Amino acid sequence: MTDTATLPQTAAPTVKARDVAYIRFSAPDLDVMETFVTDFGLVVAHRDDDVLISRGLEPMPFLHVVHRGPAKFIGWAFEVNTEDDLHALAGVVPGCSPVHDIGGAEGQLGGGKRVHFVEPITGFVLEAVHGQQAEPLAPRRDRITYNHAGVSERVGVEQDVSGNRAPIQKDPGAPEVYRLGHVVAAVPPGAHHFFMKFLADTFGMLVSDAARMIIPPGAEEHFPPPLVELIKATGSDVMFQFMRMDRGTADTDHHSILVLPLMDGTPAAQLSHAAFEVFSMDDVFRGHMHFRELAAQGAPYSLAWGVGRHVYGSQVYDYWHDPYGHVHEHMCDGDRVDANFGPNVIDMTDPGQMGHNGGNQWGPTVEESGVHNLNGPQCDPKFADQPDDVRSSLLSRDLSEVQHIVDAL
């Protein structure tokens, strides 16, 4: 068995990505998705009959794209540091497109160049971009200041975190999304090891925290048989890795990608969730109350997990299923680290490291909501009510019905 804290990593990756740039979906009803992204706090940058493109406040032209088509998560994009990085990917990654100008509405919004390829382990379409440009959007209000015990940053000014002091409304409205924070994939067990290795070898991703199922010899009977068989079959007890960008001595998010083993029997890789950064804990709670009120009025949104604060990454979080079951997270106050951080080991057999409610510093119990809801859209309480073709397209990695979208990237 591989007795290492993480899976083996390459000393010379193809490139060292800088960040995650945007995520890409298709959906049969763009009107429904436009309502969702607006409710979530994104700003629609472009809308026509075929595509919905949304952005946050940061100086990036977009971070969320939905094409008209079957209900499906298509993939995501990495931002790389130079155009040479794009050429390096095009020259090494099998099936990678040539370097080309970003076209269509996406190119009009921010220019730049791109490559893309279908990653064979997961079937996700991965993209890399460089040179996109956009002006930041001004927030609707100034950054919130807080009076902490013994330290007063706000004196003589009443706190107003959402414009909801007078008149007081039941629904505080959507928070403003600043940026895309991270993407989490749920990949069938065993294949998830290869995908983590691919991300390290290709995009230079580093491991912040690695979760291992360290089963003492002779104690196998006390653990779920699928986990024991997975460890035996793969020769590794690494269950998942929080992976970050390698920016050297510059700080970056604790994780930009997390790869989870998809243990519910779903045969194809799924989007676990995409996380979007908001400014403060008040904004996370504001988003929770906004979605809770909308759901009570009949909007097709379901709570997946929240509100709480993670241990690994430390974010304050709130996760909701969109109308097609894909999970979008509001988060804030995550850890920032540099290339010298970790890797640390999480022993999943130690209750003191994972806790009884999924690695929260505080938050809901697993009976109320939890990480088990993040395996993919099949976890959405509304999934069984979706039409047969929608359920099929959501879980399938067959790209034939969206091939025209991929070819146009």
mmCIF file of C-alpha atoms in Angstrom:
data_model
loop_
_atom_site.group_PDB
_atom_site.id
_atom_site.type_symbol
_atom_site.label_atom_id
_atom_site.label_comp_id
_atom_site.label_asym_id
_atom_site.label_seq_id
_atom_site.Cartn_x
_atom_site.Cartn_y
_atom_site.Cartn_z
ATOM 1 C CA MET A 1 0.000 0.000 0.000
ATOM 2 C CA THR A 2 1.110 3.541 -0.734
ATOM 3 C CA ASP A 3 1.925 4.927 2.719
ATOM 4 C CA THR A 4 2.273 8.581 1.832
ATOM 5 C CA ALA A 5 0.406 11.662 2.906
ATOM 6 C CA THR A 6 -0.626 12.408 -0.670
ATOM 7 C CA LEU A 7 -0.568 10.775 -4.045
ATOM 8 C CA PRO A 8 2.804 11.095 -5.810
ATOM 9 C CA GLN A 9 3.278 14.476 -7.468
ATOM 10 C CA THR A 10 5.362 15.487 -10.434
ATOM 11 C CA ALA A 11 8.377 17.734 -9.963
ATOM 12 C CA ALA A 12 7.792 19.469 -13.298
ATOM 13 C CA PRO A 13 4.118 20.011 -14.178
ATOM 14 C CA THR A 14 3.162 21.121 -17.668
ATOM 15 C CA VAL A 15 2.024 24.520 -16.331
ATOM 16 C CA LYS A 16 1.257 26.112 -12.990
ATOM 17 C CA ALA A 17 -2.273 27.435 -13.212
ATOM 18 C CA ARG A 18 -3.082 30.717 -11.505
ATOM 19 C CA ASP A 19 -6.763 30.280 -10.606
ATOM 20 C CA VAL A 20 -10.086 28.842 -11.656
ATOM 21 C CA ALA A 21 -11.778 31.187 -14.115
ATOM 22 C CA TYR A 22 -15.357 30.065 -14.805
ATOM 23 C CA ILE A 23 -17.713 27.094 -14.946
ATOM 24 C CA ARG A 24 -19.824 25.943 -17.883
ATOM 25 C CA PHE A 25 -23.259 24.285 -18.018
ATOM 26 C CA SER A 26 -26.053 23.641 -20.454
ATOM 27 C CA ALA A 27 -29.742 23.783 -19.561
ATOM 28 C CA PRO A 28 -33.011 23.490 -21.481
ATOM 29 C CA ASP A 29 -34.533 26.660 -19.992
ATOM 30 C CA LEU A 30 -32.318 29.731 -19.903
ATOM 31 C CA ASP A 31 -35.084 31.848 -18.396
ATOM 32 C CA VAL A 32 -35.128 29.604 -15.329
ATOM 33 C CA MET A 33 -31.352 29.782 -15.071
ATOM 34 C CA GLU A 34 -31.299 33.559 -15.501
ATOM 35 C CA THR A 35 -33.669 33.859 -12.564
ATOM 36 C CA PHE A 36 -31.410 31.570 -10.531
ATOM 37 C CA VAL A 37 -28.118 33.357 -11.234
ATOM 38 C CA THR A 38 -29.771 36.693 -10.420
ATOM 39 C CA ASP A 39 -31.204 35.287 -7.204
ATOM 40 C CA PHE A 40 -27.749 33.919 -6.383
ATOM 41 C CA GLY A 41 -26.153 37.363 -6.724
ATOM 42 C CA LEU A 42 -24.420 37.107 -10.094
ATOM 43 C CA VAL A 43 -24.672 39.859 -12.713
ATOM 44 C CA VAL A 44 -25.853 38.906 -16.204
ATOM 45 C CA ALA A 45 -23.202 40.099 -18.649
ATOM 46 C CA HIS A 46 -24.759 38.678 -21.823
ATOM 47 C CA ARG A 47 -27.977 36.897 -22.737
ATOM 48 C CA ASP A 48 -29.295 35.737 -26.087
ATOM 49 C CA ASP A 49 -31.367 32.787 -27.277
ATOM 50 C CA ASP A 50 -28.444 30.376 -26.969
ATOM 51 C CA VAL A 51 -26.320 31.379 -23.992
ATOM 52 C CA LEU A 52 -26.456 33.088 -20.595
ATOM 53 C CA ILE A 53 -23.162 34.546 -19.345
ATOM 54 C CA SER A 54 -22.809 35.960 -15.830
ATOM 55 C CA ARG A 55 -20.066 37.599 -13.801
ATOM 56 C CA GLY A 56 -19.130 38.782 -10.339
ATOM 57 C CA LEU A 57 -17.641 42.045 -9.116
ATOM 58 C CA GLU A 58 -13.984 41.087 -9.658
ATOM 59 C CA PRO A 59 -12.221 42.291 -12.833
ATOM 60 C CA MET A 60 -12.988 39.141 -14.846
ATOM 61 C CA PRO A 61 -15.431 39.229 -17.766
ATOM 62 C CA PHE A 62 -17.486 36.230 -16.616
ATOM 63 C CA LEU A 63 -17.443 33.281 -14.241
ATOM 64 C CA HIS A 64 -20.655 31.348 -15.041
ATOM 65 C CA VAL A 65 -21.835 30.230 -18.490
ATOM 66 C CA VAL A 66 -25.057 28.366 -19.355
ATOM 67 C CA HIS A 67 -25.774 27.247 -22.934
ATOM 68 C CA ARG A 68 -29.173 26.221 -24.217
ATOM 69 C CA GLY A 69 -29.114 22.423 -24.346
ATOM 70 C CA PRO A 70 -29.642 19.343 -22.205
ATOM 71 C CA ALA A 71 -29.330 19.725 -18.441
ATOM 72 C CA LYS A 72 -25.625 19.091 -17.873
ATOM 73 C CA PHE A 73 -22.458 20.270 -16.192
ATOM 74 C CA ILE A 74 -19.899 20.623 -18.983
ATOM 75 C CA GLY A 75 -16.710 21.656 -17.203
ATOM 76 C CA TRP A 76 -14.574 24.552 -16.035
ATOM 77 C CA ALA A 77 -11.624 26.731 -16.990
ATOM 78 C CA PHE A 78 -8.243 27.399 -15.425
ATOM 79 C CA GLU A 79 -6.583 30.788 -15.714
ATOM 80 C CA VAL A 80 -2.902 30.408 -16.629
ATOM 81 C CA ASN A 81 -0.096 32.919 -16.356
ATOM 82 C CA THR A 82 1.134 33.281 -19.938
ATOM 83 C CA GLU A 83 0.203 32.505 -23.515
ATOM 84 C CA ASP A 84 3.210 30.173 -23.548
ATOM 85 C CA ASP A 85 1.371 28.116 -20.920
ATOM 86 C CA LEU A 86 -1.487 27.648 -23.374
ATOM 87 C CA HIS A 87 0.944 26.471 -26.053
ATOM 88 C CA ALA A 88 2.541 24.078 -23.548
ATOM 89 C CA LEU A 89 -0.857 22.511 -22.839
ATOM 90 C CA ALA A 90 -1.691 22.312 -26.540
ATOM 91 C CA GLY A 91 1.588 20.528 -27.177
ATOM 92 C CA VAL A 92 1.326 17.960 -24.374
ATOM 93 C CA VAL A 93 -2.297 17.191 -23.481
ATOM 94 C CA PRO A 94 -3.853 14.578 -25.805
ATOM 95 C CA GLY A 95 -6.772 15.972 -27.770
ATOM 96 C CA CYS A 96 -6.105 19.557 -26.740
ATOM 97 C CA SER A 97 -7.197 22.232 -29.171
ATOM 98 C CA PRO A 98 -4.714 24.667 -30.683
ATOM 99 C CA VAL A 99 -4.331 28.041 -28.993
ATOM 100 C CA HIS A 100 -6.978 30.369 -30.379
ATOM 101 C CA ASP A 101 -8.716 33.662 -29.677
ATOM 102 C CA ILE A 102 -11.783 33.392 -27.467
ATOM 103 C CA GLY A 103 -14.666 33.967 -29.839
ATOM 104 C CA GLY A 104 -18.317 34.861 -29.781
ATOM 105 C CA ALA A 105 -19.940 36.675 -26.901
ATOM 106 C CA GLU A 106 -17.265 35.447 -24.465
ATOM 107 C CA GLY A 107 -14.546 37.025 -26.583
ATOM 108 C CA GLN A 108 -16.493 40.243 -26.930
ATOM 109 C CA LEU A 109 -16.808 40.480 -23.170
ATOM 110 C CA GLY A 110 -13.148 40.056 -22.307
ATOM 111 C CA GLY A 111 -10.928 38.952 -25.196
ATOM 112 C CA GLY A 112 -8.098 36.584 -24.387
ATOM 113 C CA LYS A 113 -6.959 33.235 -25.747
ATOM 114 C CA ARG A 114 -8.007 29.700 -24.900
ATOM 115 C CA VAL A 115 -7.383 25.983 -25.288
ATOM 116 C CA HIS A 116 -9.776 23.185 -24.373
ATOM 117 C CA PHE A 117 -9.919 19.399 -24.249
ATOM 118 C CA VAL A 118 -12.120 16.597 -22.992
ATOM 119 C CA GLU A 119 -10.408 15.131 -19.946
ATOM 120 C CA PRO A 120 -10.698 11.345 -20.448
ATOM 121 C CA ILE A 121 -10.815 10.225 -16.799
ATOM 122 C CA THR A 122 -13.894 12.278 -15.935
ATOM 123 C CA GLY A 123 -15.331 13.331 -19.285
ATOM 124 C CA PHE A 124 -15.294 16.964 -18.160
ATOM 125 C CA VAL A 125 -14.397 19.637 -20.699
ATOM 126 C CA LEU A 126 -11.434 21.497 -19.221
ATOM 127 C CA GLU A 127 -10.325 24.849 -20.564
ATOM 128 C CA ALA A 128 -7.366 27.119 -19.965
ATOM 129 C CA VAL A 129 -7.466 30.850 -20.647
ATOM 130 C CA HIS A 130 -5.055 33.758 -20.626
ATOM 131 C CA GLY A 131 -5.336 37.458 -21.330
ATOM 132 C CA GLN A 132 -8.967 38.058 -20.451
ATOM 133 C CA GLN A 133 -9.617 41.644 -19.342
ATOM 134 C CA ALA A 134 -12.530 43.441 -17.718
ATOM 135 C CA GLU A 135 -13.176 46.347 -15.397
ATOM 136 C CA PRO A 136 -14.368 45.527 -11.874
ATOM 137 C CA LEU A 137 -17.979 46.252 -11.008
ATOM 138 C CA ALA A 138 -18.676 48.663 -8.167
ATOM 139 C CA PRO A 139 -20.419 47.073 -5.176
ATOM 140 C CA ARG A 140 -23.784 48.436 -4.139
ATOM 141 C CA ARG A 141 -22.472 49.295 -0.679
ATOM 142 C CA ASP A 142 -19.182 49.815 1.111
ATOM 143 C CA ARG A 143 -17.368 46.913 2.714
ATOM 144 C CA ILE A 144 -18.898 46.075 6.104
ATOM 145 C CA THR A 145 -16.946 47.029 9.217
ATOM 146 C CA TYR A 146 -17.520 45.259 12.514
ATOM 147 C CA ASN A 147 -17.258 46.130 16.165
ATOM 148 C CA HIS A 148 -15.409 43.240 17.762
ATOM 149 C CA ALA A 149 -15.268 42.943 21.530
ATOM 150 C CA GLY A 150 -12.864 45.626 22.703
ATOM 151 C CA VAL A 151 -12.152 46.920 19.170
ATOM 152 C CA SER A 152 -14.643 49.369 17.655
ATOM 153 C CA GLU A 153 -14.287 49.960 13.921
ATOM 154 C CA ARG A 154 -17.746 51.508 13.548
ATOM 155 C CA VAL A 155 -18.691 54.340 15.898
ATOM 156 C CA GLY A 156 -21.725 56.576 15.540
ATOM 157 C CA VAL A 157 -22.992 54.654 12.525
ATOM 158 C CA GLU A 158 -25.782 52.091 12.718
ATOM 159 C CA GLN A 159 -24.921 48.748 11.154
ATOM 160 C CA ASP A 160 -26.757 48.132 7.862
ATOM 161 C CA VAL A 161 -25.534 44.977 6.149
ATOM 162 C CA SER A 162 -28.236 44.599 3.485
ATOM 163 C CA GLY A 163 -30.293 47.785 3.261
ATOM 164 C CA ASN A 164 -32.924 46.008 5.333
ATOM 165 C CA ARG A 165 -33.284 48.303 8.344
ATOM 166 C CA ALA A 166 -36.269 50.377 7.256
ATOM 167 C CA PRO A 167 -38.616 49.092 6.119
ATOM 168 C CA ILE A 168 -37.629 45.676 7.436
ATOM 169 C CA GLN A 169 -38.354 43.019 4.804
ATOM 170 C CA LYS A 170 -38.759 39.280 5.294
ATOM 171 C CA ASP A 171 -36.379 38.644 2.393
ATOM 172 C CA PRO A 172 -33.075 40.568 2.624
ATOM 173 C CA GLY A 173 -32.335 40.012 -1.075
ATOM 174 C CA ALA A 174 -29.368 38.455 -2.834
ATOM 175 C CA PRO A 175 -25.774 39.055 -1.725
ATOM 176 C CA GLU A 176 -23.230 40.312 -4.229
ATOM 177 C CA VAL A 177 -20.872 37.649 -5.576
ATOM 178 C CA TYR A 178 -17.270 38.735 -5.890
ATOM 179 C CA ARG A 179 -15.526 35.794 -7.592
ATOM 180 C CA LEU A 180 -15.441 32.071 -8.301
ATOM 181 C CA GLY A 181 -13.584 30.458 -5.398
ATOM 182 C CA HIS A 182 -13.308 26.730 -6.086
ATOM 183 C CA VAL A 183 -14.715 23.783 -8.012
ATOM 184 C CA VAL A 184 -15.307 20.342 -6.484
ATOM 185 C CA ALA A 185 -15.655 17.174 -8.548
ATOM 186 C CA ALA A 186 -17.120 13.853 -7.425
ATOM 187 C CA VAL A 187 -15.380 11.094 -9.387
ATOM 188 C CA PRO A 188 -15.965 7.310 -9.249
ATOM 189 C CA PRO A 189 -13.617 5.679 -6.728
ATOM 190 C CA GLY A 190 -10.251 4.666 -8.081
ATOM 191 C CA ALA A 191 -10.600 6.996 -11.069
ATOM 192 C CA HIS A 192 -10.515 9.892 -8.629
ATOM 193 C CA HIS A 193 -6.876 9.039 -7.820
ATOM 194 C CA PHE A 194 -5.918 9.339 -11.475
ATOM 195 C CA PHE A 195 -7.765 12.635 -11.800
ATOM 196 C CA MET A 196 -5.982 14.138 -8.785
ATOM 197 C CA LYS A 197 -2.670 13.015 -10.279
ATOM 198 C CA PHE A 198 -3.646 14.556 -13.620
ATOM 199 C CA LEU A 199 -4.390 17.912 -11.979
ATOM 200 C CA ALA A 200 -1.008 17.918 -10.231
ATOM 201 C CA ASP A 201 0.926 16.837 -13.327
ATOM 202 C CA THR A 202 -0.870 19.106 -15.781
ATOM 203 C CA PHE A 203 -1.791 22.246 -13.845
ATOM 204 C CA GLY A 204 0.799 22.102 -11.043
ATOM 205 C CA MET A 205 -1.714 21.857 -8.242
ATOM 206 C CA LEU A 206 -0.397 21.399 -4.715
ATOM 207 C CA VAL A 207 -2.032 19.506 -1.855
ATOM 208 C CA SER A 208 -3.120 21.487 1.186
ATOM 209 C CA ASP A 209 -4.903 18.730 3.114
ATOM 210 C CA ALA A 210 -5.147 15.056 2.180
ATOM 211 C CA ALA A 211 -7.806 12.816 3.714
ATOM 212 C CA ARG A 212 -6.731 9.234 4.348
ATOM 213 C CA MET A 213 -8.678 6.226 5.594
ATOM 214 C CA ILE A 214 -5.956 4.850 7.874
ATOM 215 C CA ILE A 215 -7.438 1.500 8.888
ATOM 216 C CA PRO A 216 -5.364 -0.345 11.509
ATOM 217 C CA PRO A 217 -4.323 -3.873 10.494
ATOM 218 C CA GLY A 218 -6.966 -6.393 11.483
ATOM 219 C CA ALA A 219 -9.693 -3.761 11.913
ATOM 220 C CA GLU A 220 -11.099 -3.958 8.377
ATOM 221 C CA GLU A 221 -14.354 -5.566 9.545
ATOM 222 C CA HIS A 222 -15.244 -2.389 11.429
ATOM 223 C CA PHE A 223 -15.307 -0.249 8.268
ATOM 224 C CA PRO A 224 -17.691 -0.161 5.296
ATOM 225 C CA PRO A 225 -16.750 -2.926 2.825
ATOM 226 C CA PRO A 226 -16.732 -0.578 -0.219
ATOM 227 C CA LEU A 227 -14.020 1.545 1.427
ATOM 228 C CA VAL A 228 -11.950 -1.491 2.358
ATOM 229 C CA GLU A 229 -12.241 -2.868 -1.177
ATOM 230 C CA LEU A 230 -11.309 0.513 -2.673
ATOM 231 C CA ILE A 231 -8.135 0.681 -0.605
ATOM 232 C CA LYS A 232 -7.198 -2.872 -1.531
ATOM 233 C CA ALA A 233 -7.928 -2.344 -5.240
ATOM 234 C CA THR A 234 -6.038 0.934 -5.605
ATOM 235 C CA GLY A 235 -3.234 0.374 -3.108
ATOM 236 C CA SER A 236 -3.868 3.831 -1.654
ATOM 237 C CA ASP A 237 -5.838 4.990 1.354
ATOM 238 C CA VAL A 238 -6.016 8.596 0.082
ATOM 239 C CA MET A 239 -9.709 9.423 -0.153
ATOM 240 C CA PHE A 240 -9.530 13.040 -1.305
ATOM 241 C CA GLN A 241 -7.192 16.007 -1.531
ATOM 242 C CA PHE A 242 -7.795 19.734 -1.125
ATOM 243 C CA MET A 243 -5.675 21.136 -3.960
ATOM 244 C CA ARG A 244 -4.462 24.699 -4.463
ATOM 245 C CA MET A 245 -2.607 26.713 -7.056
ATOM 246 C CA ASP A 246 1.182 26.967 -6.877
ATOM 247 C CA ARG A 247 1.917 30.696 -6.777
ATOM 248 C CA GLY A 248 5.230 30.351 -4.999
ATOM 249 C CA THR A 249 5.494 32.827 -2.132
ATOM 250 C CA ALA A 250 2.312 34.655 -3.172
ATOM 251 C CA ASP A 251 -0.813 33.623 -1.293
ATOM 252 C CA THR A 252 -3.680 31.708 -2.827
ATOM 253 C CA ASP A 253 -6.870 29.977 -1.697
ATOM 254 C CA HIS A 254 -6.432 26.937 0.566
ATOM 255 C CA HIS A 255 -8.098 24.984 -2.248
ATOM 256 C CA SER A 256 -9.238 25.786 -5.751
ATOM 257 C CA ILE A 257 -10.093 22.167 -6.602
ATOM 258 C CA LEU A 258 -11.255 19.289 -4.433
ATOM 259 C CA VAL A 259 -11.745 15.795 -5.848
ATOM 260 C CA LEU A 260 -14.073 13.498 -3.899
ATOM 261 C CA PRO A 261 -14.669 9.768 -4.436
ATOM 262 C CA LEU A 262 -18.214 9.259 -5.716
ATOM 263 C CA MET A 263 -19.321 6.478 -3.366
ATOM 264 C CA ASP A 264 -23.079 6.326 -4.089
ATOM 265 C CA GLY A 265 -22.736 4.091 -7.150
ATOM 266 C CA THR A 266 -23.317 6.796 -9.758
ATOM 267 C CA PRO A 267 -21.148 5.554 -12.657
ATOM 268 C CA ALA A 268 -20.018 8.886 -14.131
ATOM 269 C CA ALA A 269 -18.176 11.860 -12.642
ATOM 270 C CA GLN A 270 -20.334 14.728 -11.401
ATOM 271 C CA LEU A 271 -19.971 18.324 -10.292
ATOM 272 C CA SER A 272 -20.116 18.250 -6.501
ATOM 273 C CA HIS A 273 -20.378 22.019 -6.254
ATOM 274 C CA ALA A 274 -18.957 25.343 -7.300
ATOM 275 C CA ALA A 275 -18.169 27.916 -4.614
ATOM 276 C CA PHE A 276 -18.501 31.664 -5.057
ATOM 277 C CA GLU A 277 -16.937 34.173 -2.702
ATOM 278 C CA VAL A 278 -18.992 36.902 -1.077
ATOM 279 C CA PHE A 279 -17.662 39.647 1.167
ATOM 280 C CA SER A 280 -18.731 38.654 4.669
ATOM 281 C CA MET A 281 -20.485 36.218 6.959
ATOM 282 C CA ASP A 282 -23.484 38.533 6.820
ATOM 283 C CA ASP A 283 -23.615 37.993 3.059
ATOM 284 C CA VAL A 284 -23.541 34.202 3.474
ATOM 285 C CA PHE A 285 -26.444 34.353 5.942
ATOM 286 C CA ARG A 286 -28.208 36.875 3.727
ATOM 287 C CA GLY A 287 -28.005 34.445 0.804
ATOM 288 C CA HIS A 288 -29.327 31.653 3.026
ATOM 289 C CA MET A 289 -32.336 33.683 4.149
ATOM 290 C CA HIS A 290 -32.976 34.885 0.582
ATOM 291 C CA PHE A 291 -33.007 31.350 -0.837
ATOM 292 C CA ARG A 292 -35.008 30.013 2.082
ATOM 293 C CA GLU A 293 -37.710 32.597 1.462
ATOM 294 C CA LEU A 294 -37.706 31.994 -2.301
ATOM 295 C CA ALA A 295 -37.966 28.230 -1.783
ATOM 296 C CA ALA A 296 -40.876 28.740 0.617
ATOM 297 C CA GLN A 297 -42.628 30.674 -2.151
ATOM 298 C CA GLY A 298 -42.140 27.798 -4.602
ATOM 299 C CA ALA A 299 -38.829 28.585 -6.305
ATOM 300 C CA PRO A 300 -37.050 25.376 -7.471
ATOM 301 C CA TYR A 301 -34.179 25.670 -4.969
ATOM 302 C CA SER A 302 -33.272 23.149 -2.243
ATOM 303 C CA LEU A 303 -30.853 23.485 0.665
ATOM 304 C CA ALA A 304 -27.887 21.142 0.372
ATOM 305 C CA TRP A 305 -25.736 22.124 3.362
ATOM 306 C CA GLY A 306 -25.475 25.143 5.618
ATOM 307 C CA VAL A 307 -24.976 27.489 7.221
ATOM 308 C CA GLY A 308 -21.697 26.518 8.897
ATOM 309 C CA ARG A 309 -17.937 26.981 9.011
ATOM 310 C CA HIS A 310 -15.597 24.352 7.631
ATOM 311 C CA VAL A 311 -12.478 23.062 9.329
ATOM 312 C CA TYR A 312 -10.512 22.440 6.108
ATOM 313 C CA GLY A 313 -10.300 25.772 4.310
ATOM 314 C CA SER A 314 -12.194 27.475 7.165
ATOM 315 C CA GLN A 315 -14.859 29.047 4.946
ATOM 316 C CA VAL A 316 -18.242 30.086 6.243
ATOM 317 C CA TYR A 317 -20.500 28.274 3.779
ATOM 318 C CA ASP A 318 -24.034 27.797 2.492
ATOM 319 C CA TYR A 319 -24.883 25.367 -0.345
ATOM 320 C CA TRP A 320 -28.046 25.267 -2.479
ATOM 321 C CA HIS A 321 -29.230 23.121 -5.399
ATOM 322 C CA ASP A 322 -30.083 25.133 -8.518
ATOM 323 C CA PRO A 323 -33.213 24.307 -10.587
ATOM 324 C CA TYR A 324 -31.424 21.326 -12.174
ATOM 325 C CA GLY A 325 -29.805 20.102 -8.971
ATOM 326 C CA HIS A 326 -26.276 21.464 -9.386
ATOM 327 C CA VAL A 327 -24.953 22.859 -6.115
ATOM 328 C CA HIS A 328 -23.785 26.453 -5.840
ATOM 329 C CA GLU A 329 -22.115 27.687 -2.666
ATOM 330 C CA HIS A 330 -21.841 31.124 -1.108
ATOM 331 C CA MET A 331 -18.694 31.304 1.012
ATOM 332 C CA CYS A 332 -16.397 33.802 2.716
ATOM 333 C CA ASP A 333 -13.371 34.090 5.010
ATOM 334 C CA GLY A 334 -11.420 31.154 3.593
ATOM 335 C CA ASP A 335 -7.786 30.459 4.428
ATOM 336 C CA ARG A 336 -5.043 31.914 2.231
ATOM 337 C CA VAL A 337 -1.698 30.087 2.066
ATOM 338 C CA ASP A 338 1.459 29.952 -0.066
ATOM 339 C CA ALA A 339 3.452 27.125 -1.623
ATOM 340 C CA ASN A 340 5.144 26.293 1.686
ATOM 341 C CA PHE A 341 1.894 25.237 3.361
ATOM 342 C CA GLY A 342 1.280 21.523 4.114
ATOM 343 C CA PRO A 343 0.509 18.983 2.957
ATOM 344 C CA ASN A 344 -1.406 18.019 6.065
ATOM 345 C CA VAL A 345 -3.049 14.653 6.692
ATOM 346 C CA ILE A 346 -6.671 14.162 7.767
ATOM 347 C CA ASP A 347 -7.194 10.726 9.304
ATOM 348 C CA MET A 348 -10.818 9.927 8.451
ATOM 349 C CA THR A 349 -10.872 7.129 11.043
ATOM 350 C CA ASP A 350 -10.244 9.680 13.816
ATOM 351 C CA PRO A 351 -13.525 11.293 14.986
ATOM 352 C CA GLY A 352 -11.496 14.162 16.368
ATOM 353 C CA GLN A 353 -10.378 15.148 12.862
ATOM 354 C CA MET A 354 -13.635 14.764 10.918
ATOM 355 C CA GLY A 355 -16.141 15.289 13.697
ATOM 356 C CA HIS A 356 -19.745 14.143 13.812
ATOM 357 C CA ASN A 357 -21.118 16.680 11.365
ATOM 358 C CA GLY A 358 -18.702 16.479 8.421
ATOM 359 C CA GLY A 359 -15.714 18.590 9.395
ATOM 360 C CA ASN A 360 -17.487 21.690 10.679
ATOM 361 C CA GLN A 361 -16.123 24.075 13.270
ATOM 362 C CA TRP A 362 -19.813 24.830 13.736
ATOM 363 C CA GLY A 363 -22.837 24.146 11.616
ATOM 364 C CA PRO A 364 -25.735 21.793 10.954
ATOM 365 C CA THR A 365 -25.803 18.149 11.913
ATOM 366 C CA VAL A 366 -25.646 15.532 9.156
ATOM 367 C CA GLU A 367 -29.341 14.832 9.791
ATOM 368 C CA GLU A 368 -30.199 18.446 8.973
ATOM 369 C CA SER A 369 -27.950 18.856 5.931
ATOM 370 C CA GLY A 370 -24.446 17.799 5.106
ATOM 371 C CA VAL A 371 -21.627 16.792 2.825
ATOM 372 C CA HIS A 372 -23.564 13.681 1.741
ATOM 373 C CA ASN A 373 -25.736 16.054 -0.336
ATOM 374 C CA LEU A 374 -22.757 17.101 -2.479
ATOM 375 C CA ASN A 375 -22.230 13.994 -4.634
ATOM 376 C CA GLY A 376 -24.018 15.549 -7.601
ATOM 377 C CA PRO A 377 -27.468 16.576 -8.846
ATOM 378 C CA GLN A 378 -28.833 13.117 -7.988
ATOM 379 C CA CYS A 379 -28.762 14.263 -4.338
ATOM 380 C CA ASP A 380 -31.262 17.048 -4.976
ATOM 381 C CA PRO A 381 -34.627 16.297 -3.311
ATOM 382 C CA LYS A 382 -36.243 17.428 -6.589
ATOM 383 C CA PHE A 383 -34.234 14.988 -8.725
ATOM 384 C CA ALA A 384 -36.899 12.284 -8.795
ATOM 385 C CA ASP A 385 -39.426 14.839 -10.054
ATOM 386 C CA GLN A 386 -37.334 15.817 -13.070
ATOM 387 C CA PRO A 387 -38.346 14.403 -16.476
ATOM 388 C CA ASP A 388 -36.594 11.202 -17.517
ATOM 389 C CA ASP A 389 -34.503 12.951 -20.183
ATOM 390 C CA VAL A 390 -33.326 15.585 -17.688
ATOM 391 C CA ARG A 391 -32.278 13.000 -15.108
ATOM 392 C CA SER A 392 -30.448 11.051 -17.807
ATOM 393 C CA SER A 393 -28.576 14.026 -19.236
ATOM 394 C CA LEU A 394 -27.607 15.310 -15.785
ATOM 395 C CA LEU A 395 -25.819 12.098 -14.841
ATOM 396 C CA SER A 396 -24.362 11.187 -18.237
ATOM 397 C CA ARG A 397 -20.939 12.280 -19.438
ATOM 398 C CA ASP A 398 -22.056 11.766 -23.043
ATOM 399 C CA LEU A 399 -21.183 15.013 -24.803
ATOM 400 C CA SER A 400 -22.829 14.222 -28.139
ATOM 401 C CA GLU A 401 -25.762 16.583 -27.538
ATOM 402 C CA VAL A 402 -23.420 19.418 -26.574
ATOM 403 C CA GLN A 403 -20.664 18.669 -29.069
ATOM 404 C CA HIS A 404 -21.554 21.772 -31.064
ATOM 405 C CA ILE A 405 -20.983 23.824 -27.909
ATOM 406 C CA VAL A 406 -17.599 22.199 -27.252
ATOM 407 C CA ASP A 407 -16.545 22.573 -30.898
ATOM 408 C CA ALA A 408 -17.327 26.302 -30.756
ATOM 409 C CA LEU A 409 -15.113 26.990 -27.736
#
